[in-house]
Coordinates of N, CA, C and O in Angstrom, one line a residue:
M20 N 0.8 -1.2 0.0 CA 0.0 0.0 0.0 C 0.9 1.2 0.0 O 1.9 1.3 0.7
T21 N 0.5 2.3 -0.8 CA 1.2 3.5 -0.8 C 0.8 4.5 0.3 O -0.3 4.3 0.8
A22 N 1.6 5.4 0.5 CA 1.3 6.5 1.5 C 0.2 7.4 1.0 O 0.1 7.6 -0.2
P23 N -0.7 7.8 1.9 CA -1.8 8.7 1.5 C -1.2 10.0 0.9 O -0.2 10.6 1.4
T24 N -1.9 10.6 -0.1 CA -1.5 11.8 -0.7 C -2.2 13.0 -0.2 O -1.8 14.1 -0.5
G25 N -3.3 12.8 0.5 CA -4.1 13.9 1.0 C -5.0 14.5 -0.1 O -5.7 15.5 0.1
E26 N -5.1 13.9 -1.3 CA -5.9 14.3 -2.4 C -7.3 13.6 -2.2 O -7.4 12.4 -2.0
I27 N -8.4 14.4 -2.3 CA -9.7 13.9 -2.1 C -10.5 14.0 -3.4 O -10.6 15.1 -4.0
Y28 N -11.0 12.9 -3.9 CA -11.8 12.9 -5.1 C -13.2 12.5 -4.6 O -13.4 11.6 -3.9
R29 N -14.2 13.2 -5.1 CA -15.6 12.9 -4.7 C -16.5 12.8 -5.9 O -16.5 13.6 -6.8
I30 N -17.3 11.7 -5.8 CA -18.3 11.5 -6.9 C -19.6 11.3 -6.2 O -19.7 10.4 -5.3
D31 N -20.6 12.1 -6.5 CA -21.9 11.9 -6.0 C -22.9 11.6 -7.1 O -22.8 12.1 -8.2
W32 N -23.9 10.8 -6.8 CA -25.0 10.5 -7.7 C -26.0 11.6 -7.5 O -26.4 11.9 -6.4
V33 N -26.5 12.2 -8.6 CA -27.5 13.2 -8.6 C -28.9 12.4 -8.5 O -29.3 11.8 -9.5
P34 N -29.6 12.5 -7.3 CA -30.8 11.7 -7.2 C -31.8 12.0 -8.2 O -32.0 13.1 -8.7
G35 N -32.5 10.9 -8.7 CA -33.6 11.1 -9.7 C -33.0 11.1 -11.1 O -33.8 11.4 -12.0
T36 N -31.7 11.0 -11.3 CA -31.1 11.0 -12.6 C -30.1 9.9 -12.8 O -29.9 9.1 -11.8
D37 N -29.5 9.8 -14.0 CA -28.4 8.9 -14.2 C -27.1 9.6 -14.2 O -26.1 9.1 -14.7
V38 N -27.1 10.8 -13.6 CA -25.9 11.7 -13.7 C -25.1 11.5 -12.4 O -25.5 11.5 -11.3
L39 N -23.7 11.5 -12.7 CA -22.8 11.6 -11.6 C -22.1 12.9 -11.6 O -21.8 13.5 -12.6
H40 N -21.9 13.5 -10.4 CA -21.3 14.8 -10.3 C -20.0 14.6 -9.5 O -20.0 14.1 -8.4
G41 N -18.8 14.9 -10.1 CA -17.5 14.7 -9.5 C -16.9 16.0 -9.2 O -17.0 17.0 -9.9
T42 N -16.1 15.9 -8.1 CA -15.3 17.1 -7.7 C -13.9 16.6 -7.5 O -13.6 15.7 -6.7
C43 N -12.9 17.2 -8.2 CA -11.5 16.8 -8.1 C -10.9 17.4 -6.9 O -11.5 18.4 -6.3
H44 N -9.8 17.0 -6.5 CA -9.1 17.6 -5.3 C -8.7 19.0 -5.5 O -8.5 19.8 -4.6
C45 N -8.6 19.4 -6.8 CA -8.3 20.8 -7.1 C -9.5 21.7 -7.1 O -9.3 23.0 -7.2
G46 N -10.7 21.2 -7.0 CA -11.9 22.0 -6.9 C -12.7 22.0 -8.2 O -13.8 22.4 -8.2
R47 N -12.1 21.5 -9.3 CA -12.8 21.5 -10.6 C -14.0 20.5 -10.5 O -13.8 19.5 -9.8
E48 N -15.1 20.7 -11.2 CA -16.2 19.9 -11.2 C -16.5 19.4 -12.6 O -16.2 20.0 -13.6
H49 N -17.2 18.2 -12.6 CA -17.5 17.6 -13.9 C -18.7 16.7 -13.7 O -18.9 16.1 -12.6
T50 N -19.6 16.6 -14.7 CA -20.7 15.7 -14.6 C -20.6 14.7 -15.8 O -20.1 15.1 -16.9
A51 N -21.1 13.5 -15.6 CA -21.1 12.5 -16.6 C -22.1 11.4 -16.2 O -22.4 11.2 -15.0
Q52 N -22.5 10.6 -17.2 CA -23.4 9.5 -16.9 C -22.6 8.2 -16.8 O -23.0 7.3 -16.1
D53 N -21.4 8.2 -17.3 CA -20.5 7.0 -17.3 C -19.5 7.1 -16.2 O -18.7 8.0 -16.2
P54 N -19.5 6.1 -15.3 CA -18.5 6.2 -14.2 C -17.1 6.1 -14.6 O -16.2 6.7 -14.1
V55 N -16.8 5.3 -15.7 CA -15.5 5.2 -16.2 C -15.0 6.6 -16.8 O -13.9 7.0 -16.5
E56 N -15.9 7.3 -17.5 CA -15.5 8.6 -18.0 C -15.2 9.5 -16.8 O -14.2 10.3 -16.9
M57 N -16.0 9.4 -15.8 CA -15.8 10.3 -14.6 C -14.4 10.0 -14.0 O -13.6 11.0 -13.7
W58 N -14.0 8.8 -13.7 CA -12.7 8.5 -13.1 C -11.6 8.8 -14.0 O -10.6 9.3 -13.6
E59 N -11.8 8.6 -15.4 CA -10.7 9.0 -16.3 C -10.5 10.5 -16.2 O -9.3 11.0 -16.3
W60 N -11.6 11.3 -16.2 CA -11.4 12.7 -16.1 C -10.7 13.1 -14.8 O -9.8 14.0 -14.8
M61 N -11.1 12.5 -13.7 CA -10.4 12.9 -12.4 C -8.9 12.5 -12.4 O -8.1 13.3 -11.9
L62 N -8.6 11.3 -12.8 CA -7.3 10.8 -12.7 C -6.4 11.4 -13.8 O -5.2 11.2 -13.7
A63 N -6.9 12.1 -14.7 CA -6.1 12.8 -15.8 C -5.5 14.1 -15.3 O -5.0 14.9 -16.1
H64 N -5.7 14.4 -14.0 CA -5.3 15.7 -13.5 C -3.8 16.0 -13.7 O -3.0 15.2 -13.5
P65 N -3.5 17.2 -14.2 CA -4.3 18.3 -14.5 C -4.8 18.3 -16.0 O -5.7 19.0 -16.4
Q66 N -4.3 17.3 -16.8 CA -4.8 17.2 -18.2 C -6.2 16.6 -18.1 O -6.5 15.9 -17.1
G67 N -7.1 17.0 -19.0 CA -8.5 16.5 -18.9 C -9.4 17.3 -18.1 O -10.6 17.1 -18.1
H68 N -8.9 18.4 -17.6 CA -9.7 19.3 -16.8 C -10.3 20.4 -17.6 O -10.9 21.4 -17.1
V69 N -10.2 20.4 -18.9 CA -10.8 21.3 -19.8 C -12.2 20.9 -20.0 O -12.4 19.8 -20.6
S70 N -13.2 21.6 -19.5 CA -14.6 21.2 -19.7 C -15.5 22.5 -19.7 O -15.0 23.6 -19.5
D71 N -16.7 22.3 -20.0 CA -17.7 23.4 -19.9 C -18.1 23.7 -18.5 O -18.8 24.6 -18.3
D72 N -17.7 22.8 -17.6 CA -18.1 23.0 -16.2 C -17.3 24.2 -15.6 O -16.2 24.3 -15.8
E73 N -18.0 25.0 -14.8 CA -17.3 26.1 -14.1 C -16.4 25.5 -13.0 O -16.9 24.7 -12.2
P74 N -15.2 26.0 -12.8 CA -14.3 25.6 -11.7 C -14.8 26.2 -10.4 O -15.3 27.3 -10.4
R75 N -14.6 25.4 -9.4 CA -14.7 25.9 -8.0 C -13.4 25.7 -7.3 O -12.8 24.7 -7.3
G76 N -12.9 26.7 -6.6 CA -11.7 26.6 -5.9 C -10.5 27.0 -6.8 O -10.7 27.7 -7.8
A77 N -9.3 26.4 -6.5 CA -8.1 26.7 -7.3 C -8.2 26.2 -8.7 O -8.8 25.2 -9.0
D78 N -7.5 26.9 -9.6 CA -7.3 26.4 -10.9 C -6.5 25.2 -11.0 O -5.6 25.0 -10.1
S79 N -6.7 24.4 -12.0 CA -5.9 23.1 -12.1 C -4.5 23.3 -12.6 O -4.0 23.9 -13.4

């Protein structure tokens, strides 16, 4: 097991929809219906953070 990095990735299901809402450790947000797409977007940090979603928090 590797040491913890302190980075927190969060994915929430939007109730009543098939939509997932993800928040990267940098504060950027993204929505998707495909969980694989969501994880690929998050783990591509900082590449892959170009989206139509408005950033919250620090820039990537």
